Tab-separated table of C-alpha atoms in Angstrom:
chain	number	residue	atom	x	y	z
F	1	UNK	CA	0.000	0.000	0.000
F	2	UNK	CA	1.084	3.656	-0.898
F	3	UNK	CA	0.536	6.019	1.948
F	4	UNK	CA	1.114	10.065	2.600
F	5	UNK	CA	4.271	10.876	5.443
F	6	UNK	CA	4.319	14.331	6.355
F	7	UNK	CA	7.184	14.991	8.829
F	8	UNK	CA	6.095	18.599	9.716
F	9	UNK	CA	7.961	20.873	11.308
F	10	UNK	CA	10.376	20.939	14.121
F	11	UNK	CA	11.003	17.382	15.805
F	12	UNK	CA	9.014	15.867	12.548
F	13	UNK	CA	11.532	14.826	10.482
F	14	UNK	CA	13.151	12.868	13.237
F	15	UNK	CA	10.444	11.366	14.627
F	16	UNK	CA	8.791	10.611	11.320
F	17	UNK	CA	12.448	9.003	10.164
F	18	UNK	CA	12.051	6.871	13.229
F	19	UNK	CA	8.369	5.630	11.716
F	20	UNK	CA	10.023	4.649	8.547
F	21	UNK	CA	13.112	2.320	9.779
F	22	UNK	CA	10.368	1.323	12.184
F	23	UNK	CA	7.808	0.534	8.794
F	24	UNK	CA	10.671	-1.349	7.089
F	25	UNK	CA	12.121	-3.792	10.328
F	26	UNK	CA	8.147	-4.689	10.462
F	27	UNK	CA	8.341	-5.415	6.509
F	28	UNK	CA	4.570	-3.853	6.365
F	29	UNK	CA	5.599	-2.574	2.416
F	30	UNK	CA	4.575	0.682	2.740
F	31	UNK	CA	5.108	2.879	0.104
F	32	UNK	CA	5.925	6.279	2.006
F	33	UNK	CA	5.038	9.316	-0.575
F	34	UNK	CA	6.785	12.213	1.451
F	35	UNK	CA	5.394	16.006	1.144
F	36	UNK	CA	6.462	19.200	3.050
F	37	UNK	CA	3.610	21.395	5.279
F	38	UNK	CA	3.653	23.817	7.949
F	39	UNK	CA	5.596	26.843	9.301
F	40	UNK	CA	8.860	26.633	8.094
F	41	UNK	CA	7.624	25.459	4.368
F	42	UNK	CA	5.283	28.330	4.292
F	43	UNK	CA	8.317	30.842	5.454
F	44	UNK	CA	10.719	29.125	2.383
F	45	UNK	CA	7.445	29.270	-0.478
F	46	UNK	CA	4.768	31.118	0.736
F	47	UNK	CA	2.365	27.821	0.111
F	48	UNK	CA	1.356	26.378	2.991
F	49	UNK	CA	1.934	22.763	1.091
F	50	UNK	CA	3.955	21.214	-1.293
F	51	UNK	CA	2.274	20.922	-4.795
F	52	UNK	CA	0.945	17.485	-4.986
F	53	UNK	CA	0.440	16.566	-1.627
F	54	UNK	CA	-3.607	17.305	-1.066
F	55	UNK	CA	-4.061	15.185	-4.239
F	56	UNK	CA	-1.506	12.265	-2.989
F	57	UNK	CA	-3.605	12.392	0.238
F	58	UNK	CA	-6.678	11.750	-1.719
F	59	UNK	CA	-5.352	9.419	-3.937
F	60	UNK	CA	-3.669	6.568	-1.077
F	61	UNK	CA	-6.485	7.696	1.303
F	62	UNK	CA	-4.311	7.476	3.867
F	63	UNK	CA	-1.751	9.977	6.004
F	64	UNK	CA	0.514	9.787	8.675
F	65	UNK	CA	1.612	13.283	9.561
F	66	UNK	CA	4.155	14.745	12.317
F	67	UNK	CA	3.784	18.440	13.998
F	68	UNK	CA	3.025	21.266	12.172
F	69	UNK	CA	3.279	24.707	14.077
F	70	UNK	CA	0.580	27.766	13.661
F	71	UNK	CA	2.075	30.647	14.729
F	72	UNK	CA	-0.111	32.658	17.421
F	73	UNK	CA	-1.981	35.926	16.639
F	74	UNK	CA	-0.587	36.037	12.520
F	75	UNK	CA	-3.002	35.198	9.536
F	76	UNK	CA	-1.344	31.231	9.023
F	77	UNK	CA	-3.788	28.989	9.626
F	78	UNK	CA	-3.552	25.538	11.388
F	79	UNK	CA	-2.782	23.259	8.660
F	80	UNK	CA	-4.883	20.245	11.195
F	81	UNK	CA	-7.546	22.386	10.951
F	82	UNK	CA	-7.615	23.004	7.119
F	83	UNK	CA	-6.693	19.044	6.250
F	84	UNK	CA	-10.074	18.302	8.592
F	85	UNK	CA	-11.974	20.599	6.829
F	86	UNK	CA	-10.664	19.439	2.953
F	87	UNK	CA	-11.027	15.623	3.796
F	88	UNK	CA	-14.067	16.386	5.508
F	89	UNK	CA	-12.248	14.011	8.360
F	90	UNK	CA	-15.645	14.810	10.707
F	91	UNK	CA	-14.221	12.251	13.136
F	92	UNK	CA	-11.047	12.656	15.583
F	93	UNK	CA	-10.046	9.429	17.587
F	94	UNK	CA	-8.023	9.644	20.702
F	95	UNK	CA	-7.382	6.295	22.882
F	96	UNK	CA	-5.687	7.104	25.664
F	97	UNK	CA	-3.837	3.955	28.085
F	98	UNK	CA	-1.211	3.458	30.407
F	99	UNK	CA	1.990	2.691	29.277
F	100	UNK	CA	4.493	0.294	31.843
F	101	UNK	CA	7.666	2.263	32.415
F	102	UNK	CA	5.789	5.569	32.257
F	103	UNK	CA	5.669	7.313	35.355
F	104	UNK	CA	1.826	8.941	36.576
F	105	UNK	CA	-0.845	9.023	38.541
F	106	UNK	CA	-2.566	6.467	37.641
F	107	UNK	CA	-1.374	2.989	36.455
F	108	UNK	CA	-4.831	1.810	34.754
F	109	UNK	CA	-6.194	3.997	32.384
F	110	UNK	CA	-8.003	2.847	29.202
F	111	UNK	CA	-10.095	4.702	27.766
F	112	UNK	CA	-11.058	6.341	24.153
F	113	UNK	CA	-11.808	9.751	23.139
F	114	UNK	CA	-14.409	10.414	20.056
F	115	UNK	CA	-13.899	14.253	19.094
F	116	UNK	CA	-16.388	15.717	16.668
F	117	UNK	CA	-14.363	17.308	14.074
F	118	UNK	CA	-16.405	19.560	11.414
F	119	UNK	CA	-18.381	22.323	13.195
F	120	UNK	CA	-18.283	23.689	17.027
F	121	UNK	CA	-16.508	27.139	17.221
F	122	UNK	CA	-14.194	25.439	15.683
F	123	UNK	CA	-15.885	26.327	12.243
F	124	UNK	CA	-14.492	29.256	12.457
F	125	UNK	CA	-16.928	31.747	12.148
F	126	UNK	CA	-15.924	34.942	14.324
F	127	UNK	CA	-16.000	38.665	13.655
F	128	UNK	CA	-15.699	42.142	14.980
F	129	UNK	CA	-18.107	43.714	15.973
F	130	UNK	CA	-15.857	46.834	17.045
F	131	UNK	CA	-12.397	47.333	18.020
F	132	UNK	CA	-13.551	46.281	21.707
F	133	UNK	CA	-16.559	43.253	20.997
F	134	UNK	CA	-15.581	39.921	19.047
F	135	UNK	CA	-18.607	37.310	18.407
F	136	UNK	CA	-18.297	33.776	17.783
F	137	UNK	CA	-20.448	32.053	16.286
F	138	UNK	CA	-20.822	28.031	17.826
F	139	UNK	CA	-22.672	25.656	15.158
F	140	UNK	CA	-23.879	22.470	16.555
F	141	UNK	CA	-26.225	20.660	13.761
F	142	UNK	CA	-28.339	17.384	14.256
F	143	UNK	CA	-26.816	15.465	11.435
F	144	UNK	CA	-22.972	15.933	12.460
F	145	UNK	CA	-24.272	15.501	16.504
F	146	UNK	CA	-25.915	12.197	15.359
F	147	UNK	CA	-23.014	10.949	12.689
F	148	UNK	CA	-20.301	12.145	15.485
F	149	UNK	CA	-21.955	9.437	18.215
F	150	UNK	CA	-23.356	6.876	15.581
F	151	UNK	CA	-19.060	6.567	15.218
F	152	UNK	CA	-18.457	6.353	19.123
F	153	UNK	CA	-21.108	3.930	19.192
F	154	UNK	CA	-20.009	1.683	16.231
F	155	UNK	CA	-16.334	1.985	17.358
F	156	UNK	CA	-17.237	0.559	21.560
F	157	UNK	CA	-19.417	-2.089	19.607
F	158	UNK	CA	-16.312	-2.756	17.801
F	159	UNK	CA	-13.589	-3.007	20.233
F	160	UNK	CA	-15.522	-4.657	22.821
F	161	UNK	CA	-16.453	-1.555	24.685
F	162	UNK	CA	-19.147	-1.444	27.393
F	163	UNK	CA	-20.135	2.085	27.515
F	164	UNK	CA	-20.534	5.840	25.827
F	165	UNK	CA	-20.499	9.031	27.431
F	166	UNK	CA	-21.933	12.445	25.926
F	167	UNK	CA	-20.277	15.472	27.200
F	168	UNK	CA	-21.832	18.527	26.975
F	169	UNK	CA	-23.058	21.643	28.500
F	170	UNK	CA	-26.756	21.824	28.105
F	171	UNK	CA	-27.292	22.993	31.035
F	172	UNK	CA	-25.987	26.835	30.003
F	173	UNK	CA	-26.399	26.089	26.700
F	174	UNK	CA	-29.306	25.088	26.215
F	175	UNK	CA	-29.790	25.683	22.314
F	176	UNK	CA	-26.734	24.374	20.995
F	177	UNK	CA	-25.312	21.739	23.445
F	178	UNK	CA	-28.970	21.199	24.350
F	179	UNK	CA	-29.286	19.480	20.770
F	180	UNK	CA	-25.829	17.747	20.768
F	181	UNK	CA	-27.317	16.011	24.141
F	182	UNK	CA	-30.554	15.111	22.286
F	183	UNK	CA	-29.108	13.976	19.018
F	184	UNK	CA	-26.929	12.046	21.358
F	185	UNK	CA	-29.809	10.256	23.207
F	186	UNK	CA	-31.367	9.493	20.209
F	187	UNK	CA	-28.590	7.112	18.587
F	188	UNK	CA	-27.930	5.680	21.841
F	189	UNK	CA	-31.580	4.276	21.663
F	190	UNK	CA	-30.239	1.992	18.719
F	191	UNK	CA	-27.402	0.577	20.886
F	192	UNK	CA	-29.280	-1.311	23.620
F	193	UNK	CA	-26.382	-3.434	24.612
F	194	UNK	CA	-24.017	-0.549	25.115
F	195	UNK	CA	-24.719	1.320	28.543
F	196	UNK	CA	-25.157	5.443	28.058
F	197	UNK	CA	-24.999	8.178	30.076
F	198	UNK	CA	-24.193	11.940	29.801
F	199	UNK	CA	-21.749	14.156	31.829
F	200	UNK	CA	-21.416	17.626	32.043
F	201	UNK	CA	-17.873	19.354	31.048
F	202	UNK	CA	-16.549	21.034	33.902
F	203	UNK	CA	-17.909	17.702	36.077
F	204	UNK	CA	-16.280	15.299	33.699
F	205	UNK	CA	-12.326	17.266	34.200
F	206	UNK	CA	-12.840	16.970	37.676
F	207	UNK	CA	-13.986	13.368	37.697
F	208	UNK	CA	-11.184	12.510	35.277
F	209	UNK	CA	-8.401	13.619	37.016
F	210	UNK	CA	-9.967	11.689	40.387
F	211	UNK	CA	-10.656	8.125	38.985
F	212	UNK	CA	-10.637	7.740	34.946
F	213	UNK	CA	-11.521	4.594	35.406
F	214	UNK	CA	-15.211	5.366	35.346
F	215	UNK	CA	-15.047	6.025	31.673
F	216	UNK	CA	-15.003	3.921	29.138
F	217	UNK	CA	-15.812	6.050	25.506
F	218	UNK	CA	-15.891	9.286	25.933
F	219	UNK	CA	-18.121	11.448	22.634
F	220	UNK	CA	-18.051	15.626	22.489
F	221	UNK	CA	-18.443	18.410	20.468
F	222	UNK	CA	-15.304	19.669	19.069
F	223	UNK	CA	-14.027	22.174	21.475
F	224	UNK	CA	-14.895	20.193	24.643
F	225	UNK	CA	-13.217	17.237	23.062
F	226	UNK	CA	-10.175	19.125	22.238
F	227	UNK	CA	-9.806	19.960	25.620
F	228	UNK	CA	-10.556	16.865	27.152
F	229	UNK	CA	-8.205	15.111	24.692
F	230	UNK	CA	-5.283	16.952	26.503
F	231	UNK	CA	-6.391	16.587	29.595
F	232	UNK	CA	-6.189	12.695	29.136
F	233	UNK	CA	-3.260	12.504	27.855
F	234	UNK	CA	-1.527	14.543	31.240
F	235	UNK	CA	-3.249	11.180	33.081
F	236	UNK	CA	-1.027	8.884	31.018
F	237	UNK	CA	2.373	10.939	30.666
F	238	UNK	CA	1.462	13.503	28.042
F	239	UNK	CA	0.824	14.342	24.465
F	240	UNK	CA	4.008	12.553	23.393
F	241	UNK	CA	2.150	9.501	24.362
F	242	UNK	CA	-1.299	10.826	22.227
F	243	UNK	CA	-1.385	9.430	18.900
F	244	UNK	CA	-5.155	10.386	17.210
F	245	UNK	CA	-7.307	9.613	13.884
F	246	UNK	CA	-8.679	12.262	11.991
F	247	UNK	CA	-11.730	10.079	10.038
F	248	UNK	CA	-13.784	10.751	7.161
F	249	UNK	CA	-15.658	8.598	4.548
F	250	UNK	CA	-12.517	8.279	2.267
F	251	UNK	CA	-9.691	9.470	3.917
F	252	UNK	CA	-7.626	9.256	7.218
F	253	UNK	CA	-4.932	11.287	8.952
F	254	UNK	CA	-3.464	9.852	11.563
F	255	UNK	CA	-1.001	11.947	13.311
F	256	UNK	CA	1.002	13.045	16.891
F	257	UNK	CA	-0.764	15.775	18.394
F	258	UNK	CA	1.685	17.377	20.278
F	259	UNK	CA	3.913	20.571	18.865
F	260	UNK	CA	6.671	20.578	16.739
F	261	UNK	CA	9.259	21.019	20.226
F	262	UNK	CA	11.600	23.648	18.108
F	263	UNK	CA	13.507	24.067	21.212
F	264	UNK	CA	14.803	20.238	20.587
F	265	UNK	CA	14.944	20.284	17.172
F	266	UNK	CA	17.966	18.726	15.622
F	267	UNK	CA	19.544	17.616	19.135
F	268	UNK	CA	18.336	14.116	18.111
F	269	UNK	CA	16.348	13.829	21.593
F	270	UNK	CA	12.871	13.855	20.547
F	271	UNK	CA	10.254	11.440	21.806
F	272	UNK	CA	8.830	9.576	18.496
F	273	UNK	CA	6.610	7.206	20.371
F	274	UNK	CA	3.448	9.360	19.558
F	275	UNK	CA	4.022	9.294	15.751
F	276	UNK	CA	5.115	5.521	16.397
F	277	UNK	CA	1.500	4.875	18.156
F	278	UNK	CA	-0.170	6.806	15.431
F	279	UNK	CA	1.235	4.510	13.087
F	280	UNK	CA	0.333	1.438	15.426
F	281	UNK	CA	-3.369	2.802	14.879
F	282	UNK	CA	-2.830	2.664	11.224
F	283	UNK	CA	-1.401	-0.617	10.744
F	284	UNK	CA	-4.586	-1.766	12.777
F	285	UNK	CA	-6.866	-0.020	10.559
F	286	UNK	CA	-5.377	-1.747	7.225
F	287	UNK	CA	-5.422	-5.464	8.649
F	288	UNK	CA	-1.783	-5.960	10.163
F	289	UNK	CA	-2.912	-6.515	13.612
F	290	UNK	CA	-0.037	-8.639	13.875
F	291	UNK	CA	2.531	-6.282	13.045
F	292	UNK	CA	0.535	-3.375	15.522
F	293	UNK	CA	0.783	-5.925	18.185
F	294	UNK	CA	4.191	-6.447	17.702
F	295	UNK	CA	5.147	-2.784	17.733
F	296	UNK	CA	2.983	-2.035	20.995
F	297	UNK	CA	4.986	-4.608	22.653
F	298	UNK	CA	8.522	-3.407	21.270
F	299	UNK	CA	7.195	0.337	22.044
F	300	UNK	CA	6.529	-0.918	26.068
F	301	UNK	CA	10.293	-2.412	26.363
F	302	UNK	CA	12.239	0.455	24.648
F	303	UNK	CA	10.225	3.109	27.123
F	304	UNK	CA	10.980	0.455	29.733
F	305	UNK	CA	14.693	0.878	29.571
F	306	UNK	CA	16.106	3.958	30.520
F	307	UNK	CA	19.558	3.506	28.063
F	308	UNK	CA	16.743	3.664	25.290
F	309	UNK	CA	14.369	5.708	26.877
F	310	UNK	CA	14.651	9.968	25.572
F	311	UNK	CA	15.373	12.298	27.935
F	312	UNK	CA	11.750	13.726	28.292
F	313	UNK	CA	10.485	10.200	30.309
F	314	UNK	CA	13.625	9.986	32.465
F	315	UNK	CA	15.837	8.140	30.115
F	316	UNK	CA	19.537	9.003	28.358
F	317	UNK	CA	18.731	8.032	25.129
F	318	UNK	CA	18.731	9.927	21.752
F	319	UNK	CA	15.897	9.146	18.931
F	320	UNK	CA	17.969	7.468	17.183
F	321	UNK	CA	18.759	4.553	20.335
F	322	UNK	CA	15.229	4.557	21.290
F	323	UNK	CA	14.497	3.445	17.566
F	324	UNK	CA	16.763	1.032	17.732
F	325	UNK	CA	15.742	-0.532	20.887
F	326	UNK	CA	12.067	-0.404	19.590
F	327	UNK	CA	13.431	-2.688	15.906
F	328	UNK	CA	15.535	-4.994	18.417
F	329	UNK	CA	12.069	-5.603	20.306
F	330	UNK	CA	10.471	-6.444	16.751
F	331	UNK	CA	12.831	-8.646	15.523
F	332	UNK	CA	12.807	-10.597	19.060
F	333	UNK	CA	8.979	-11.013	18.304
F	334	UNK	CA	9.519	-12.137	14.871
């Protein structure tokens, strides 16, 4: 299979180098078709991508893509946010676990996030009213509420998951979130053997950072699930253990959501494991469980061994060691 890399800016080409000796010790025969986005590609061209890549990306279907960085308060705009919006990639998937040899809170988290990814405030559609009043505008529609937990639904059926929680806010907002908690109860009524409840935003931060356990699938409107994406991932070490889905009808973009870390860049210390658990998703998704299982396993040792393990989890490894520790643990498994 042929499928888009996009290393990104920063850390990316590192960690998306690691991916590829990573691909090729697993012999999955990828095809890697490699394209330049973000920050630093805009600052050399002007173009926010290379020429070709939008049309690769619709052609394989398929993406894996590294950090790109949106600089604050200038007219660039996120690249994740325009990619979502040309794919229309309505879906983002988040699972968040606990990973042995990385150090938190809690040892025993498993749970997934289902972000809706197409509409929210997220759409995009603010204005000035004068130079001291901004309005957003936040669009919540019954077909993308219903679509967005049809998916969360479909994926706990599945993956052998018990339950589905709507998050919301329908209690202020009445209108909006009021009818992302209907749509919500709706689907659920075609699920009888999956449990559903509801929880309320602010509750649901407090009651994940006391005992995630309770949780199980977690399905919100895109700004609350952005939110509560990150917020997971702090439970299990951070986003450079957060590897996501962005999901449409034809296309998916799997990618590591964390930033592009220029303040590491090119000291050949950066963390790939979230790009490396992105591409665990995606080897999933296109029938080589095998080979996903196989890198999970080699992923636990290497961050397991502090020789191997980067600096950033309490090891005094480099990238390049940590990759190498993860291809000994695959060829073990072989």
């Amino acid at each position: 299979m042929e499928a888009v890399l996009i290393p990104g800016d920063g850390i990316g080409r590192e960690i998306a180098a690691s991916v590829v000796r990573v691909s090729e010790a697993l012999e999955t025969g990828i095809v890697w078709k490699p394209y330049q986005a973000g920050a630093a590609y805009y600052e050399k061209t002007g173009a926010l991508f290379e020429e070709g890549m939008l049309e690769a990306i619709q052609s394989t279907g398929t993406a894996l893509k590294g950090p790109t960085a949106t600089p604050i308060g200038t007219g660039f705009r996120s690249i994740n946010v325009q990619l979502r919006q040309m794919f229309h990639t309505y879906a983002n998937l988040r699972p968040v676990h606990s990973i042995p040899g990385v150090k938190t809170r809690f040892d025993n988290v498993d749970l997934v996030i289902v972000r809706e990814n197409s509409e929210d405030l997220y759409k995009g559609l603010e204005y000035r009213v004068d130079e001291n009043t901004a309005h957003g505008i936040k669009l919540i529609t019954r077909p993308a509420s219903e679509r967005i937990v049809r998916f969360a639904f479909d994926y706990a059926r599945r993956n052998g998951r018990h339950k589905v929680t709507a998050v919301h806010k329908a209690n202020i907002m009445k209108e909006t979130d009021g009818l992302f908690l209907e749509a919500a109860k709706t689907v659920a009524g075609e699920y009888p053997d999956i449990r559903f409840d509801s929880v309320i935003i602010d509750a649901l931060c407090m009651k994940l950072v006391t005992d995630p356990t309770q949780f199980d699938v977690l399905v919100a409107p895109n700004l609350y699930g952005d939110i509560i994406s990150d917020l997971c991932a702090g439970l299990v070490g951070g986003l450079g253990f957060a590897p996501s889905a962005n999901i449409g009808k034809d296309t998916v973009i799997y990618e590591a959501v964390h930033g592009s870390a220029p303040d590491i860049a090119g000291k050949g210390i950066a963390n790939p494991t979230a790009l490396l658990m992105a591409f665990e998703m995606l080897l999933r998704d296109h029938g080589m469980k095998e080979k996903a299982d196989c890198l999970q396993t080699a992923l636990k040792k290497a961050l397991a061994d502090t020789q191997a393990a980067t600096p950033d989890v309490g090891g005094t490894g480099t990238t390049s060691a940590f990759t190498d520790a993860v291809i000994d643990g695959i060829l073990e498994n072989k």
